[in-house]
Amino acid sequence: MVDDDGRARLQSYIQVLVGLPLSIARNAADMKIFHFGDVRPSGKGTAGSFALHIQCPWRLVAGGAVFTGASDRFFGPAEGAEVDDDDPRSGNLQLIRIASLLKGYDEATKSFVNTTEQLVVISADIDDVGGADILLSGGYRLQIFPDSSVEEDWRFVELKGRHIVIEGGRVRVDE
């Protein structure tokens, strides 16, 4: 369980997402990364002002159903098709669903880019075990479910600043 101070700090950090669009979705190995805010050059590619680096279960829900989630990367992009880990654009069901939601793709960074007016953060809340529930315009909700008592579950990243790490029920700030 995240202590009251850690939860309050994490809640205050994540509030900066309110009003920002989900701008980029990409993978780094088996970690899902969602960027928020204006996209700008960063290192070898692009980044939003803030990012969520998720290593625990997550899902995007809409209309009372799971639209896609962490486990969809283990299912082929279509019925009867095999997962193709070498295809960063459409190698599994998760990628197909994210592509249909964000509409854009940047071949150079192997990233899905939001080219719609939807998916702007309406609210962001933290639960007592370090999970997050982020309501997005368009009727979508990004939910993050920490599932480790000792390892890193996810982190909130400021492009040029802190990393707020949620690990084993604790909140740690890395400057």
Short mmCIF file of C-alpha atoms in Angstrom, two decimals:
data_model
loop_
_atom_site.label_atom_id
_atom_site.label_comp_id
_atom_site.label_asym_id
_atom_site.label_seq_id
_atom_site.Cartn_x
_atom_site.Cartn_y
_atom_site.Cartn_z
CA MET A 1 0.00 0.00 0.00
CA VAL A 2 1.25 3.46 -0.91
CA ASP A 3 1.41 5.63 2.21
CA ASP A 4 -0.74 8.78 2.32
CA ASP A 5 2.21 11.08 1.65
CA GLY A 6 3.36 9.05 -1.39
CA ARG A 7 -0.15 8.89 -2.79
CA ALA A 8 -0.67 12.63 -2.33
CA ARG A 9 2.67 13.41 -4.02
CA LEU A 10 1.93 11.10 -6.94
CA GLN A 11 -1.57 12.56 -7.26
CA SER A 12 -0.13 16.08 -7.43
CA TYR A 13 2.46 15.08 -10.06
CA ILE A 14 0.00 13.31 -12.33
CA GLN A 15 -2.43 16.26 -12.28
CA VAL A 16 -0.21 18.09 -14.79
CA LEU A 17 -1.58 15.69 -17.43
CA VAL A 18 -5.07 17.22 -17.20
CA GLY A 19 -5.74 19.14 -20.41
CA LEU A 20 -2.93 17.45 -22.35
CA PRO A 21 -3.48 14.99 -25.21
CA LEU A 22 -2.16 11.46 -25.23
CA SER A 23 0.27 12.19 -28.07
CA ILE A 24 2.48 9.11 -28.61
CA ALA A 25 2.31 5.38 -27.85
CA ARG A 26 5.37 3.18 -28.30
CA ASN A 27 7.16 0.15 -26.93
CA ALA A 28 10.59 -0.27 -25.39
CA ALA A 29 11.02 -4.04 -25.22
CA ASP A 30 8.03 -5.22 -23.15
CA MET A 31 7.39 -1.78 -21.60
CA LYS A 32 4.53 0.37 -22.95
CA ILE A 33 5.20 4.09 -23.07
CA PHE A 34 2.47 6.70 -23.41
CA HIS A 35 3.54 10.32 -23.99
CA PHE A 36 1.37 13.35 -23.23
CA GLY A 37 1.56 16.96 -24.37
CA ASP A 38 3.45 18.66 -27.17
CA VAL A 39 5.75 16.41 -29.17
CA ARG A 40 9.31 17.63 -29.58
CA PRO A 41 12.70 16.23 -30.62
CA SER A 42 14.44 14.27 -27.87
CA GLY A 43 17.65 12.29 -28.17
CA LYS A 44 17.20 9.89 -31.09
CA GLY A 45 13.52 10.61 -31.65
CA THR A 46 10.56 12.45 -30.21
CA ALA A 47 8.87 12.74 -26.84
CA GLY A 48 5.90 14.39 -25.20
CA SER A 49 6.27 16.76 -22.26
CA PHE A 50 5.41 13.88 -19.92
CA ALA A 51 5.39 10.10 -20.24
CA LEU A 52 4.17 7.03 -18.44
CA HIS A 53 6.58 4.07 -18.63
CA ILE A 54 4.41 1.06 -17.78
CA GLN A 55 5.82 -2.34 -16.88
CA CYS A 56 2.76 -3.71 -15.09
CA PRO A 57 -0.71 -4.59 -16.45
CA TRP A 58 -2.60 -1.74 -18.08
CA ARG A 59 -5.67 -1.33 -20.23
CA LEU A 60 -7.59 1.18 -22.30
CA VAL A 61 -11.34 0.86 -21.76
CA ALA A 62 -14.25 2.38 -23.65
CA GLY A 63 -17.97 1.81 -23.52
CA GLY A 64 -17.74 -0.59 -20.59
CA ALA A 65 -15.31 -2.94 -22.38
CA VAL A 66 -11.56 -3.38 -22.70
CA PHE A 67 -10.48 -1.72 -25.95
CA THR A 68 -6.93 -3.06 -25.62
CA GLY A 69 -4.45 -3.83 -22.88
CA ALA A 70 -1.09 -5.28 -21.94
CA SER A 71 -2.03 -8.89 -22.73
CA ASP A 72 -3.20 -8.12 -26.28
CA ARG A 73 0.45 -8.15 -27.38
CA PHE A 74 0.28 -11.94 -27.13
CA PHE A 75 -2.54 -12.21 -29.72
CA GLY A 76 -2.21 -12.05 -33.49
CA PRO A 77 -3.36 -8.91 -35.31
CA ALA A 78 -6.29 -10.77 -36.86
CA GLU A 79 -8.09 -14.04 -36.26
CA GLY A 80 -5.83 -16.89 -37.33
CA ALA A 81 -2.76 -14.64 -37.73
CA GLU A 82 0.41 -15.19 -35.72
CA VAL A 83 2.08 -12.56 -33.57
CA ASP A 84 4.98 -10.98 -35.46
CA ASP A 85 7.37 -9.40 -32.94
CA ASP A 86 9.42 -7.98 -35.83
CA ASP A 87 6.50 -5.82 -37.02
CA PRO A 88 6.28 -2.76 -34.71
CA ARG A 89 3.30 -1.39 -36.58
CA SER A 90 0.85 -4.29 -36.81
CA GLY A 91 2.46 -7.40 -35.35
CA ASN A 92 -0.15 -8.02 -32.65
CA LEU A 93 -3.67 -7.12 -31.59
CA GLN A 94 -2.55 -4.39 -29.18
CA LEU A 95 -0.71 -2.54 -31.96
CA ILE A 96 -3.69 -2.81 -34.32
CA ARG A 97 -6.05 -1.39 -31.70
CA ILE A 98 -3.71 1.48 -30.77
CA ALA A 99 -3.22 2.28 -34.46
CA SER A 100 -6.98 2.50 -34.96
CA LEU A 101 -7.25 4.87 -32.00
CA LEU A 102 -4.34 7.26 -32.62
CA LYS A 103 -4.52 7.16 -36.46
CA GLY A 104 -0.90 8.22 -37.13
CA TYR A 105 2.41 6.35 -37.28
CA ASP A 106 5.99 7.67 -37.33
CA GLU A 107 8.18 5.14 -39.11
CA ALA A 108 11.41 6.81 -37.93
CA THR A 109 10.58 6.35 -34.22
CA LYS A 110 8.35 3.25 -34.58
CA SER A 111 5.67 5.16 -32.68
CA PHE A 112 1.94 5.66 -32.98
CA VAL A 113 1.10 9.36 -33.04
CA ASN A 114 -2.24 10.88 -32.12
CA THR A 115 -3.50 12.77 -35.16
CA THR A 116 -7.03 13.17 -33.77
CA GLU A 117 -8.57 15.83 -31.54
CA GLN A 118 -9.51 13.12 -29.01
CA LEU A 119 -7.73 11.53 -26.06
CA VAL A 120 -7.19 14.69 -24.03
CA VAL A 121 -6.80 13.99 -20.29
CA ILE A 122 -9.94 15.00 -18.40
CA SER A 123 -8.92 13.66 -14.99
CA ALA A 124 -6.15 11.59 -13.42
CA ASP A 125 -6.47 9.73 -10.12
CA ILE A 126 -4.19 7.51 -8.05
CA ASP A 127 -5.42 4.64 -5.88
CA ASP A 128 -4.01 3.41 -2.58
CA VAL A 129 -1.69 0.81 -4.18
CA GLY A 130 -0.14 3.17 -6.76
CA GLY A 131 -2.50 2.41 -9.63
CA ALA A 132 -3.69 5.14 -11.97
CA ASP A 133 -7.02 5.86 -13.62
CA ILE A 134 -6.78 8.45 -16.39
CA LEU A 135 -10.00 9.60 -18.04
CA LEU A 136 -9.55 10.71 -21.66
CA SER A 137 -11.89 12.56 -23.99
CA GLY A 138 -13.65 10.40 -26.54
CA GLY A 139 -14.91 8.05 -23.85
CA TYR A 140 -11.59 6.28 -23.15
CA ARG A 141 -9.90 5.52 -19.86
CA LEU A 142 -6.28 4.41 -19.33
CA GLN A 143 -5.95 2.24 -16.22
CA ILE A 144 -2.67 1.05 -14.68
CA PHE A 145 -2.58 -1.88 -12.22
CA PRO A 146 0.60 -2.37 -10.16
CA ASP A 147 1.12 -6.09 -9.57
CA SER A 148 4.52 -6.40 -7.87
CA SER A 149 5.40 -6.18 -4.20
CA VAL A 150 9.09 -5.51 -4.93
CA GLU A 151 9.76 -4.47 -8.55
CA GLU A 152 9.07 -1.32 -10.52
CA ASP A 153 5.52 -1.18 -11.87
CA TRP A 154 5.51 2.14 -13.70
CA ARG A 155 6.95 5.61 -13.66
CA PHE A 156 5.81 9.12 -14.42
CA VAL A 157 8.50 10.94 -16.40
CA GLU A 158 8.95 14.67 -16.93
CA LEU A 159 10.80 15.21 -20.21
CA LYS A 160 13.50 17.34 -18.61
CA GLY A 161 13.06 16.54 -14.98
CA ARG A 162 12.01 14.03 -12.41
CA HIS A 163 11.10 10.38 -12.66
CA ILE A 164 8.43 9.38 -10.15
CA VAL A 165 8.79 5.63 -9.69
CA ILE A 166 6.04 3.36 -8.40
CA GLU A 167 7.74 0.25 -7.08
CA GLY A 168 6.48 -2.38 -4.67
CA GLY A 169 3.80 -0.11 -3.23
CA ARG A 170 6.17 2.81 -2.73
CA VAL A 171 6.62 6.13 -4.51
CA ARG A 172 10.19 7.27 -5.13
CA VAL A 173 11.30 10.51 -6.79
CA ASP A 174 14.47 10.37 -8.89
CA GLU A 175 15.80 13.82 -9.81
#
